[in-house]
């Protein structure tokens, strides 16, 4: 069974700290992996997408990496700010014939001013 | 800006009273999805359309149905809402062509069942 796990479930850090969020998946035959941000009561905002052929993607202070052999993806946030407080979800899709995502349960991040 | 729009943002219904949630998109994506998300849980896929082809998840209750009259619009019908159906309902789209296949989400509809 394909599963996606995110640990820790919650994380509090002081403002300015660099931090890493983890995403683990059981099936290495992924097609792509997408990181999302979700603010309370809102929809999902796409942050970064990594194709299976890529090792990392960067956008501003965010960097996402993918290691298929170990079944892991990480989201690195540099110089965290209180505005980064949200839940971060990763989701992966598998094979070229399906368009469905398997979601992790998310990491709830709080950046303290 | 191209986007995914969901209406209404908040919906209150009574136990057993049918309700319809709406999703529209200006991205011209051919795949549309409906997810259910309960508090502190991951989004759960209910069904998706690949063009006009409807794909139901095996564990989606019969109480949930969907319609896609054209590329831009998709509806979620809940025939007889129960208290357990109170949740955030998320619509998403993606494009099957190309290599990325990223999913783009709307703001969600928060459903309350009284």
PDB file of C-alpha atoms in Angstrom:
ATOM      1  CA  UNK A   1       0.000   0.000   0.000  1.00  0.00           C
ATOM      2  CA  UNK A   2       1.332   3.404  -0.958  1.00  0.00           C
ATOM      3  CA  UNK A   3       1.674   5.642   2.075  1.00  0.00           C
ATOM      4  CA  UNK A   4       3.089   9.102   2.707  1.00  0.00           C
ATOM      5  CA  UNK A   5       4.234  10.067   6.183  1.00  0.00           C
ATOM      6  CA  UNK A   6       5.200  13.454   7.575  1.00  0.00           C
ATOM      7  CA  UNK A   7       7.070  13.753  10.842  1.00  0.00           C
ATOM      8  CA  UNK A   8       6.862  15.707  13.075  1.00  0.00           C
ATOM      9  CA  UNK A   9       3.151  16.469  13.121  1.00  0.00           C
ATOM     10  CA  UNK A  10       3.848  19.862  14.689  1.00  0.00           C
ATOM     11  CA  UNK A  11       6.887  22.096  14.999  1.00  0.00           C
ATOM     12  CA  UNK A  12       7.569  25.433  16.724  1.00  0.00           C
ATOM     13  CA  UNK A  13      10.683  27.458  15.936  1.00  0.00           C
ATOM     14  CA  UNK A  14      11.894  30.979  16.694  1.00  0.00           C
ATOM     15  CA  UNK A  15      11.873  33.511  13.877  1.00  0.00           C
ATOM     16  CA  UNK A  16      14.986  33.470  11.700  1.00  0.00           C
ATOM     17  CA  UNK A  17      15.747  29.797  12.118  1.00  0.00           C
ATOM     18  CA  UNK A  18      16.402  27.560   9.121  1.00  0.00           C
ATOM     19  CA  UNK A  19      14.273  24.434   9.238  1.00  0.00           C
ATOM     20  CA  UNK A  20      13.614  21.165   7.432  1.00  0.00           C
ATOM     21  CA  UNK A  21      10.286  19.415   7.030  1.00  0.00           C
ATOM     22  CA  UNK A  22      10.304  15.723   6.184  1.00  0.00           C
ATOM     23  CA  UNK A  23       8.143  13.621   3.908  1.00  0.00           C
ATOM     24  CA  UNK A  24       8.571   9.846   3.544  1.00  0.00           C
ATOM     25  CA  UNK A  25       6.921   7.621   0.952  1.00  0.00           C
ATOM     26  CA  UNK A  26       6.794   3.842   0.731  1.00  0.00           C
ATOM     27  CA  UNK A  27       6.769   3.376  -3.040  1.00  0.00           C
ATOM     28  CA  UNK A  28       9.898   4.604  -4.829  1.00  0.00           C
ATOM     29  CA  UNK A  29       8.133   4.444  -8.220  1.00  0.00           C
ATOM     30  CA  UNK A  30       6.803   7.951  -7.882  1.00  0.00           C
ATOM     31  CA  UNK A  31       5.986  10.178 -10.834  1.00  0.00           C
ATOM     32  CA  UNK A  32       6.202  13.476  -9.000  1.00  0.00           C
ATOM     33  CA  UNK A  33       6.002  14.978  -5.534  1.00  0.00           C
ATOM     34  CA  UNK A  34       4.341  18.285  -4.719  1.00  0.00           C
ATOM     35  CA  UNK A  35       4.626  20.402  -1.572  1.00  0.00           C
ATOM     36  CA  UNK A  36       1.675  22.513  -0.455  1.00  0.00           C
ATOM     37  CA  UNK A  37       0.971  25.092   2.187  1.00  0.00           C
ATOM     38  CA  UNK A  38      -2.427  25.268   3.911  1.00  0.00           C
ATOM     39  CA  UNK A  39      -3.495  28.144   6.134  1.00  0.00           C
ATOM     40  CA  UNK A  40      -6.277  27.462   8.677  1.00  0.00           C
ATOM     41  CA  UNK A  41      -9.659  27.116   6.987  1.00  0.00           C
ATOM     42  CA  UNK A  42      -8.197  27.649   3.515  1.00  0.00           C
ATOM     43  CA  UNK A  43      -7.372  25.633   0.445  1.00  0.00           C
ATOM     44  CA  UNK A  44      -3.961  24.318  -0.560  1.00  0.00           C
ATOM     45  CA  UNK A  45      -1.367  26.577  -2.129  1.00  0.00           C
ATOM     46  CA  UNK A  46       1.235  24.891  -4.308  1.00  0.00           C
ATOM     47  CA  UNK A  47       4.811  25.619  -3.244  1.00  0.00           C
ATOM     48  CA  UNK A  48       7.066  23.348  -5.267  1.00  0.00           C
ATOM     49  CA  UNK A  49       6.778  20.317  -7.518  1.00  0.00           C
ATOM     50  CA  UNK A  50       9.609  17.863  -8.122  1.00  0.00           C
ATOM     51  CA  UNK A  51       9.502  15.416 -10.982  1.00  0.00           C
ATOM     52  CA  UNK A  52      10.905  11.940 -10.402  1.00  0.00           C
ATOM     53  CA  UNK A  53      13.884  12.752 -12.631  1.00  0.00           C
ATOM     54  CA  UNK A  54      14.832  15.790 -10.538  1.00  0.00           C
ATOM     55  CA  UNK A  55      16.780  16.024  -7.287  1.00  0.00           C
ATOM     56  CA  UNK A  56      15.630  19.422  -6.087  1.00  0.00           C
ATOM     57  CA  UNK A  57      13.605  22.540  -6.815  1.00  0.00           C
ATOM     58  CA  UNK A  58      13.997  26.035  -5.394  1.00  0.00           C
ATOM     59  CA  UNK A  59      11.664  28.992  -5.028  1.00  0.00           C
ATOM     60  CA  UNK A  60      12.807  31.963  -2.980  1.00  0.00           C
ATOM     61  CA  UNK A  61      13.525  30.814   0.570  1.00  0.00           C
ATOM     62  CA  UNK A  62      12.173  27.330  -0.148  1.00  0.00           C
ATOM     63  CA  UNK A  63      14.129  24.344  -1.403  1.00  0.00           C
ATOM     64  CA  UNK A  64      12.642  20.898  -1.896  1.00  0.00           C
ATOM     65  CA  UNK A  65      14.733  17.789  -2.453  1.00  0.00           C
ATOM     66  CA  UNK A  66      13.843  14.293  -3.564  1.00  0.00           C
ATOM     67  CA  UNK A  67      15.687  11.046  -2.880  1.00  0.00           C
ATOM     68  CA  UNK A  68      13.770   8.164  -4.408  1.00  0.00           C
ATOM     69  CA  UNK A  69      16.189   5.499  -3.200  1.00  0.00           C
ATOM     70  CA  UNK A  70      15.573   6.387   0.434  1.00  0.00           C
ATOM     71  CA  UNK A  71      11.902   7.292  -0.085  1.00  0.00           C
ATOM     72  CA  UNK A  72      12.320  10.800   1.238  1.00  0.00           C
ATOM     73  CA  UNK A  73      11.638  14.383   0.328  1.00  0.00           C
ATOM     74  CA  UNK A  74      12.569  17.401   2.418  1.00  0.00           C
ATOM     75  CA  UNK A  75      11.345  20.980   2.349  1.00  0.00           C
ATOM     76  CA  UNK A  76      13.971  23.439   3.545  1.00  0.00           C
ATOM     77  CA  UNK A  77      12.789  26.863   4.688  1.00  0.00           C
ATOM     78  CA  UNK A  78      15.514  29.460   5.120  1.00  0.00           C
ATOM     79  CA  UNK A  79      15.287  32.352   7.580  1.00  0.00           C
ATOM     80  CA  UNK A  80      11.800  31.460   8.779  1.00  0.00           C
ATOM     81  CA  UNK A  81       9.260  34.229   9.389  1.00  0.00           C
ATOM     82  CA  UNK A  82       6.002  34.338  11.385  1.00  0.00           C
ATOM     83  CA  UNK A  83       4.164  34.500   8.048  1.00  0.00           C
ATOM     84  CA  UNK A  84       5.479  31.007   7.283  1.00  0.00           C
ATOM     85  CA  UNK A  85       3.240  29.607  10.039  1.00  0.00           C
ATOM     86  CA  UNK A  86       0.884  27.125   8.362  1.00  0.00           C
ATOM     87  CA  UNK A  87       0.434  23.414   7.729  1.00  0.00           C
ATOM     88  CA  UNK A  88       2.741  21.973   5.094  1.00  0.00           C
ATOM     89  CA  UNK A  89       1.563  18.942   3.136  1.00  0.00           C
ATOM     90  CA  UNK A  90       3.423  16.752   0.687  1.00  0.00           C
ATOM     91  CA  UNK A  91       1.702  14.598  -1.910  1.00  0.00           C
ATOM     92  CA  UNK A  92       3.032  12.138  -4.451  1.00  0.00           C
ATOM     93  CA  UNK A  93       1.664  10.529  -7.572  1.00  0.00           C
ATOM     94  CA  UNK A  94       2.689   7.160  -8.974  1.00  0.00           C
ATOM     95  CA  UNK A  95       3.201   5.693 -12.466  1.00  0.00           C
ATOM     96  CA  UNK A  96       2.394   7.465 -15.659  1.00  0.00           C
ATOM     97  CA  UNK A  97      -1.132   6.101 -15.915  1.00  0.00           C
ATOM     98  CA  UNK A  98      -2.722   7.667 -12.857  1.00  0.00           C
ATOM     99  CA  UNK A  99      -3.437  11.219 -11.854  1.00  0.00           C
ATOM    100  CA  UNK A 100      -4.156  10.645  -8.189  1.00  0.00           C
ATOM    101  CA  UNK A 101      -2.140  12.009  -5.293  1.00  0.00           C
ATOM    102  CA  UNK A 102      -1.382  10.291  -2.010  1.00  0.00           C
ATOM    103  CA  UNK A 103      -1.223  12.953   0.698  1.00  0.00           C
ATOM    104  CA  UNK A 104       0.700  13.044   3.946  1.00  0.00           C
ATOM    105  CA  UNK A 105      -1.093  14.288   7.056  1.00  0.00           C
ATOM    106  CA  UNK A 106       1.038  17.411   7.191  1.00  0.00           C
ATOM    107  CA  UNK A 107       3.374  19.238   9.543  1.00  0.00           C
ATOM    108  CA  UNK A 108       1.862  22.163  11.437  1.00  0.00           C
ATOM    109  CA  UNK A 109       4.549  24.848  11.638  1.00  0.00           C
ATOM    110  CA  UNK A 110       4.519  27.778  14.021  1.00  0.00           C
ATOM    111  CA  UNK A 111       7.218  30.436  13.722  1.00  0.00           C
ATOM    112  CA  UNK A 112       7.469  32.533  16.860  1.00  0.00           C
ATOM    113  CA  UNK A 113       8.206  36.250  16.629  1.00  0.00           C
TER     114      UNK A 113
ATOM    115  CA  UNK B   1      -5.318  35.375 -13.145  1.00  0.00           C
ATOM    116  CA  UNK B   2      -6.144  31.804 -13.985  1.00  0.00           C
ATOM    117  CA  UNK B   3      -7.607  30.085 -10.996  1.00  0.00           C
ATOM    118  CA  UNK B   4      -9.867  27.522  -9.358  1.00  0.00           C
ATOM    119  CA  UNK B   5     -13.018  28.993  -7.813  1.00  0.00           C
ATOM    120  CA  UNK B   6     -15.322  27.308  -5.340  1.00  0.00           C
ATOM    121  CA  UNK B   7     -18.795  28.453  -4.322  1.00  0.00           C
ATOM    122  CA  UNK B   8     -20.027  28.910  -1.747  1.00  0.00           C
ATOM    123  CA  UNK B   9     -17.107  29.277   0.645  1.00  0.00           C
ATOM    124  CA  UNK B  10     -19.314  28.296   3.567  1.00  0.00           C
ATOM    125  CA  UNK B  11     -22.409  26.104   3.359  1.00  0.00           C
ATOM    126  CA  UNK B  12     -24.751  25.201   6.174  1.00  0.00           C
ATOM    127  CA  UNK B  13     -27.316  22.479   5.597  1.00  0.00           C
ATOM    128  CA  UNK B  14     -29.636  20.367   7.662  1.00  0.00           C
ATOM    129  CA  UNK B  15     -29.258  16.681   8.282  1.00  0.00           C
ATOM    130  CA  UNK B  16     -30.629  14.859   5.235  1.00  0.00           C
ATOM    131  CA  UNK B  17     -31.145  17.975   3.089  1.00  0.00           C
ATOM    132  CA  UNK B  18     -29.405  17.698  -0.310  1.00  0.00           C
ATOM    133  CA  UNK B  19     -26.624  20.143  -1.020  1.00  0.00           C
ATOM    134  CA  UNK B  20     -24.562  21.005  -4.101  1.00  0.00           C
ATOM    135  CA  UNK B  21     -21.079  22.474  -4.074  1.00  0.00           C
ATOM    136  CA  UNK B  22     -19.658  24.177  -7.129  1.00  0.00           C
ATOM    137  CA  UNK B  23     -16.197  24.377  -8.667  1.00  0.00           C
ATOM    138  CA  UNK B  24     -15.099  26.296 -11.733  1.00  0.00           C
ATOM    139  CA  UNK B  25     -11.705  26.795 -13.313  1.00  0.00           C
ATOM    140  CA  UNK B  26     -10.139  29.134 -15.835  1.00  0.00           C
ATOM    141  CA  UNK B  27      -7.000  27.019 -16.275  1.00  0.00           C
ATOM    142  CA  UNK B  28      -8.538  24.893 -19.046  1.00  0.00           C
ATOM    143  CA  UNK B  29      -7.310  21.776 -17.270  1.00  0.00           C
ATOM    144  CA  UNK B  30      -8.844  18.485 -18.343  1.00  0.00           C
ATOM    145  CA  UNK B  31      -8.643  16.694 -14.978  1.00  0.00           C
ATOM    146  CA  UNK B  32     -10.756  17.815 -12.011  1.00  0.00           C
ATOM    147  CA  UNK B  33     -10.796  16.347  -8.510  1.00  0.00           C
ATOM    148  CA  UNK B  34     -12.974  16.514  -5.400  1.00  0.00           C
ATOM    149  CA  UNK B  35     -11.395  15.955  -2.010  1.00  0.00           C
ATOM    150  CA  UNK B  36     -12.872  15.796   1.471  1.00  0.00           C
ATOM    151  CA  UNK B  37     -10.719  17.078   4.320  1.00  0.00           C
ATOM    152  CA  UNK B  38     -11.617  16.748   7.977  1.00  0.00           C
ATOM    153  CA  UNK B  39      -9.879  18.587  10.766  1.00  0.00           C
ATOM    154  CA  UNK B  40      -6.165  17.751  11.106  1.00  0.00           C
ATOM    155  CA  UNK B  41      -6.419  15.062   8.423  1.00  0.00           C
ATOM    156  CA  UNK B  42      -4.998  14.709   4.955  1.00  0.00           C
ATOM    157  CA  UNK B  43      -7.278  15.464   2.004  1.00  0.00           C
ATOM    158  CA  UNK B  44      -9.153  12.339   0.940  1.00  0.00           C
ATOM    159  CA  UNK B  45      -9.899  11.900  -2.755  1.00  0.00           C
ATOM    160  CA  UNK B  46     -13.597  11.265  -3.422  1.00  0.00           C
ATOM    161  CA  UNK B  47     -13.508  11.097  -7.241  1.00  0.00           C
ATOM    162  CA  UNK B  48     -11.975  12.698 -10.275  1.00  0.00           C
ATOM    163  CA  UNK B  49     -12.849  13.395 -13.882  1.00  0.00           C
ATOM    164  CA  UNK B  50     -10.384  12.759 -16.665  1.00  0.00           C
ATOM    165  CA  UNK B  51     -12.035  14.778 -19.412  1.00  0.00           C
ATOM    166  CA  UNK B  52     -15.589  13.442 -19.260  1.00  0.00           C
ATOM    167  CA  UNK B  53     -14.618  10.108 -17.736  1.00  0.00           C
ATOM    168  CA  UNK B  54     -15.748   9.798 -14.137  1.00  0.00           C
ATOM    169  CA  UNK B  55     -13.492   7.881 -11.720  1.00  0.00           C
ATOM    170  CA  UNK B  56     -14.951   7.038  -8.332  1.00  0.00           C
ATOM    171  CA  UNK B  57     -12.793   5.975  -5.392  1.00  0.00           C
ATOM    172  CA  UNK B  58     -13.764   2.565  -4.034  1.00  0.00           C
ATOM    173  CA  UNK B  59     -14.497   3.880  -0.546  1.00  0.00           C
ATOM    174  CA  UNK B  60     -16.485   6.962  -1.565  1.00  0.00           C
ATOM    175  CA  UNK B  61     -20.009   6.622  -0.133  1.00  0.00           C
ATOM    176  CA  UNK B  62     -22.922   6.430  -2.570  1.00  0.00           C
ATOM    177  CA  UNK B  63     -24.254   9.547  -0.883  1.00  0.00           C
ATOM    178  CA  UNK B  64     -21.661  11.545  -2.853  1.00  0.00           C
ATOM    179  CA  UNK B  65     -22.111  12.165  -6.559  1.00  0.00           C
ATOM    180  CA  UNK B  66     -20.584  14.494  -9.093  1.00  0.00           C
ATOM    181  CA  UNK B  67     -21.396  16.159 -12.402  1.00  0.00           C
ATOM    182  CA  UNK B  68     -19.152  17.811 -14.939  1.00  0.00           C
ATOM    183  CA  UNK B  69     -21.293  19.540 -17.586  1.00  0.00           C
ATOM    184  CA  UNK B  70     -18.288  21.077 -19.351  1.00  0.00           C
ATOM    185  CA  UNK B  71     -14.523  21.519 -19.027  1.00  0.00           C
ATOM    186  CA  UNK B  72     -14.803  24.514 -16.723  1.00  0.00           C
ATOM    187  CA  UNK B  73     -17.375  23.370 -14.170  1.00  0.00           C
ATOM    188  CA  UNK B  74     -17.702  20.488 -11.760  1.00  0.00           C
ATOM    189  CA  UNK B  75     -20.306  19.919  -9.052  1.00  0.00           C
ATOM    190  CA  UNK B  76     -20.342  17.815  -5.905  1.00  0.00           C
ATOM    191  CA  UNK B  77     -23.793  16.633  -4.839  1.00  0.00           C
ATOM    192  CA  UNK B  78     -24.389  15.238  -1.378  1.00  0.00           C
ATOM    193  CA  UNK B  79     -27.775  13.563  -1.512  1.00  0.00           C
ATOM    194  CA  UNK B  80     -28.486  13.127   2.191  1.00  0.00           C
ATOM    195  CA  UNK B  81     -25.841  14.798   4.323  1.00  0.00           C
ATOM    196  CA  UNK B  82     -25.078  13.252   7.666  1.00  0.00           C
ATOM    197  CA  UNK B  83     -23.237  14.762  10.610  1.00  0.00           C
ATOM    198  CA  UNK B  84     -20.142  12.857   9.525  1.00  0.00           C
ATOM    199  CA  UNK B  85     -20.098  14.690   6.206  1.00  0.00           C
ATOM    200  CA  UNK B  86     -19.239  17.993   7.855  1.00  0.00           C
ATOM    201  CA  UNK B  87     -15.821  18.840   6.432  1.00  0.00           C
ATOM    202  CA  UNK B  88     -13.866  21.074   4.063  1.00  0.00           C
ATOM    203  CA  UNK B  89     -14.434  20.108   0.438  1.00  0.00           C
ATOM    204  CA  UNK B  90     -11.595  20.918  -1.901  1.00  0.00           C
ATOM    205  CA  UNK B  91     -11.681  21.052  -5.675  1.00  0.00           C
ATOM    206  CA  UNK B  92      -8.458  20.709  -7.661  1.00  0.00           C
ATOM    207  CA  UNK B  93      -7.427  20.601 -11.311  1.00  0.00           C
ATOM    208  CA  UNK B  94      -4.493  19.344 -13.318  1.00  0.00           C
ATOM    209  CA  UNK B  95      -3.471  19.000 -16.945  1.00  0.00           C
ATOM    210  CA  UNK B  96      -2.765  15.543 -18.271  1.00  0.00           C
ATOM    211  CA  UNK B  97      -0.500  16.675 -21.086  1.00  0.00           C
ATOM    212  CA  UNK B  98       3.079  17.633 -20.389  1.00  0.00           C
ATOM    213  CA  UNK B  99       5.361  16.306 -17.698  1.00  0.00           C
ATOM    214  CA  UNK B 100       4.440  18.277 -14.607  1.00  0.00           C
ATOM    215  CA  UNK B 101       0.823  17.314 -13.802  1.00  0.00           C
ATOM    216  CA  UNK B 102       0.787  19.655 -10.811  1.00  0.00           C
ATOM    217  CA  UNK B 103      -2.521  19.972  -8.968  1.00  0.00           C
ATOM    218  CA  UNK B 104      -4.042  23.398  -8.342  1.00  0.00           C
ATOM    219  CA  UNK B 105      -6.551  23.817  -5.566  1.00  0.00           C
ATOM    220  CA  UNK B 106      -9.455  26.122  -4.936  1.00  0.00           C
ATOM    221  CA  UNK B 107     -10.084  27.829  -1.577  1.00  0.00           C
ATOM    222  CA  UNK B 108     -12.477  25.116  -0.421  1.00  0.00           C
ATOM    223  CA  UNK B 109     -16.074  25.011   0.809  1.00  0.00           C
ATOM    224  CA  UNK B 110     -16.613  24.491   4.527  1.00  0.00           C
ATOM    225  CA  UNK B 111     -19.751  22.368   4.982  1.00  0.00           C
ATOM    226  CA  UNK B 112     -21.617  22.399   8.283  1.00  0.00           C
ATOM    227  CA  UNK B 113     -24.423  19.880   8.885  1.00  0.00           C
ATOM    228  CA  UNK B 114     -26.928  20.732  11.604  1.00  0.00           C
TER     229      UNK B 114
END
